[in-house]
Phi, psi and omega in degrees: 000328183270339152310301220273343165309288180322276149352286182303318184291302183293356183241320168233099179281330196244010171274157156304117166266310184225156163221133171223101166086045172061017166265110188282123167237128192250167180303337178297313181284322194302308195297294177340299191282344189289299167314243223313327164305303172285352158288301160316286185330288177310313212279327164286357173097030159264081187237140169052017185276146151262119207246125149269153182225140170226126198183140157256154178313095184217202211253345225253293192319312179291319170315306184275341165303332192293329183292334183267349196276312194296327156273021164093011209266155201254089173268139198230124198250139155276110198301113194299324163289021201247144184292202195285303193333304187284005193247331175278340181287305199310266177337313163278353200261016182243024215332062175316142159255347207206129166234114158273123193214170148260174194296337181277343176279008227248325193295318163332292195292344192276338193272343178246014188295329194312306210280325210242153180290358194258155158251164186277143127263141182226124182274107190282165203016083157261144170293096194301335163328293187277005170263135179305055170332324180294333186289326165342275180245086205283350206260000000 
Protein backbone atom coordinates (compact mmCIF):
# COMPACT_ATOMS: atom_id res chain seq x y z
CA UNK A 1 0.00 0.00 0.00
CA UNK A 2 2.69 2.40 0.58
CA UNK A 3 4.42 2.03 -2.71
CA UNK A 4 1.56 1.86 -4.56
CA UNK A 5 1.13 6.50 -3.26
CA UNK A 6 4.50 6.69 -4.36
CA UNK A 7 3.97 4.96 -7.96
CA UNK A 8 1.29 7.12 -8.31
CA UNK A 9 2.19 10.41 -6.91
CA UNK A 10 5.45 9.76 -9.69
CA UNK A 11 3.39 8.82 -12.76
CA UNK A 12 0.50 11.76 -12.11
CA UNK A 13 2.24 14.41 -9.85
CA UNK A 14 -0.50 16.90 -11.06
CA UNK A 15 -3.47 14.67 -11.02
CA UNK A 16 -6.24 15.15 -8.13
CA UNK A 17 -5.63 12.78 -5.62
CA UNK A 18 -8.65 14.07 -3.22
CA UNK A 19 -11.05 17.44 -2.75
CA UNK A 20 -12.24 18.27 0.44
CA UNK A 21 -14.68 21.15 0.80
CA UNK A 22 -13.42 22.42 -2.63
CA UNK A 23 -9.98 22.45 -1.73
CA UNK A 24 -7.72 20.03 -4.79
CA UNK A 25 -5.13 17.98 -2.99
CA UNK A 26 -2.76 16.45 -6.10
CA UNK A 27 -0.69 12.98 -5.69
CA UNK A 28 2.13 15.12 -5.36
CA UNK A 29 1.04 17.50 -2.35
CA UNK A 30 -0.70 14.04 -1.12
CA UNK A 31 3.35 12.19 -1.21
CA UNK A 32 4.66 15.01 0.42
CA UNK A 33 2.44 15.34 3.46
CA UNK A 34 2.39 11.27 3.74
CA UNK A 35 6.59 11.66 3.68
CA UNK A 36 6.68 14.27 6.34
CA UNK A 37 4.25 12.62 8.61
CA UNK A 38 5.61 9.31 8.54
CA UNK A 39 8.82 11.03 9.60
CA UNK A 40 7.14 12.13 12.80
CA UNK A 41 5.78 8.84 13.26
CA UNK A 42 9.34 7.40 13.37
CA UNK A 43 10.97 10.15 15.24
CA UNK A 44 8.15 9.12 18.19
CA UNK A 45 9.00 5.47 17.71
CA UNK A 46 6.40 4.11 15.62
CA UNK A 47 8.00 1.58 13.85
CA UNK A 48 6.51 -2.40 13.29
CA UNK A 49 3.80 -0.70 15.95
CA UNK A 50 0.23 -0.78 16.34
CA UNK A 51 -1.01 3.20 16.00
CA UNK A 52 -4.92 3.96 16.83
CA UNK A 53 -6.26 6.54 15.01
CA UNK A 54 -9.37 8.91 16.08
CA UNK A 55 -10.07 11.24 12.91
CA UNK A 56 -13.27 11.82 11.25
CA UNK A 57 -13.35 11.67 7.82
CA UNK A 58 -11.26 14.35 6.58
CA UNK A 59 -7.86 14.64 4.49
CA UNK A 60 -5.60 13.97 7.91
CA UNK A 61 -7.21 10.52 8.06
CA UNK A 62 -5.60 9.41 4.56
CA UNK A 63 -2.36 11.01 5.36
CA UNK A 64 -2.05 9.57 8.21
CA UNK A 65 -3.04 5.79 7.68
CA UNK A 66 -0.57 6.12 4.59
CA UNK A 67 1.95 7.33 6.91
CA UNK A 68 1.64 4.53 9.18
CA UNK A 69 1.40 1.78 6.85
CA UNK A 70 5.04 3.25 5.71
CA UNK A 71 6.50 2.98 8.89
CA UNK A 72 5.41 -0.34 9.19
CA UNK A 73 2.73 0.38 11.90
CA UNK A 74 -0.38 -1.89 12.10
CA UNK A 75 -3.17 0.87 12.02
CA UNK A 76 -6.37 0.58 13.96
CA UNK A 77 -9.18 3.04 13.43
CA UNK A 78 -11.54 4.22 16.05
CA UNK A 79 -14.70 6.36 15.58
CA UNK A 80 -14.50 10.13 17.04
CA UNK A 81 -18.10 9.33 18.39
CA UNK A 82 -17.24 6.78 20.79
CA UNK A 83 -17.81 7.04 24.38
CA UNK A 84 -14.67 7.27 26.84
CA UNK A 85 -15.20 3.61 27.62
CA UNK A 86 -15.29 2.64 24.08
CA UNK A 87 -12.35 4.52 22.71
CA UNK A 88 -10.27 3.20 25.96
CA UNK A 89 -11.36 -0.63 25.49
CA UNK A 90 -10.96 -0.37 21.08
CA UNK A 91 -7.62 1.60 21.86
CA UNK A 92 -6.60 -1.22 24.51
CA UNK A 93 -7.79 -4.34 22.60
CA UNK A 94 -5.58 -2.74 19.33
CA UNK A 95 -2.68 -2.48 21.74
CA UNK A 96 -2.06 0.80 19.89
CA UNK A 97 1.63 2.60 21.97
CA UNK A 98 0.12 5.81 19.90
CA UNK A 99 -3.35 7.14 18.94
CA UNK A 100 -3.62 10.09 16.62
CA UNK A 101 -6.14 12.48 16.90
CA UNK A 102 -6.89 16.39 17.06
CA UNK A 103 -6.77 19.20 19.29
CA UNK A 104 -10.32 18.93 19.28
CA UNK A 105 -10.61 15.41 20.06
CA UNK A 106 -7.79 15.56 22.33
CA UNK A 107 -9.49 16.53 25.79
CA UNK A 108 -11.56 13.08 24.94
CA UNK A 109 -8.34 11.25 24.70
CA UNK A 110 -6.77 12.89 27.73
CA UNK A 111 -9.80 11.91 30.43
CA UNK A 112 -9.47 8.19 29.60
CA UNK A 113 -5.83 7.94 29.37
CA UNK A 114 -5.33 6.86 32.89
CA UNK A 115 -7.19 3.15 31.45
CA UNK A 116 -5.26 3.19 28.29
CA UNK A 117 -2.10 1.72 27.26
CA UNK A 118 -1.11 4.78 24.18
CA UNK A 119 -0.02 8.00 24.97
CA UNK A 120 -2.16 10.55 22.23
CA UNK A 121 -0.34 12.43 19.39
CA UNK A 122 -2.34 14.85 18.22
CA UNK A 123 -2.13 16.47 14.72
CA UNK A 124 -2.02 20.37 15.97
CA UNK A 125 -3.49 23.55 14.52
CA UNK A 126 -6.56 22.48 12.54
CA UNK A 127 -8.45 24.93 11.56
CA UNK A 128 -11.71 24.02 13.61
CA UNK A 129 -13.68 26.14 11.08
CA UNK A 130 -13.24 24.04 8.62
CA UNK A 131 -14.44 20.73 10.27
CA UNK A 132 -17.79 19.30 10.20
CA UNK A 133 -18.61 19.73 13.90
CA UNK A 134 -22.11 18.75 13.23
CA UNK A 135 -21.07 15.05 12.01
CA UNK A 136 -18.58 15.45 15.13
CA UNK A 137 -21.00 16.12 17.52
CA UNK A 138 -24.15 15.45 16.22
CA UNK A 139 -26.69 15.85 19.33
Amino acid sequence: MAEVLTRTANKYPERVAFIYMGKKITFRQLEKLVNRFTRALIDIGVIRRHCAMLLPNIPQIIIANHAAYRAGAVTAMNNPLYTERELTYQVNDSDATVLVTLDLLLPRCSRSRAKRKSRPYHLPHQRLSTLPKKQLFPC
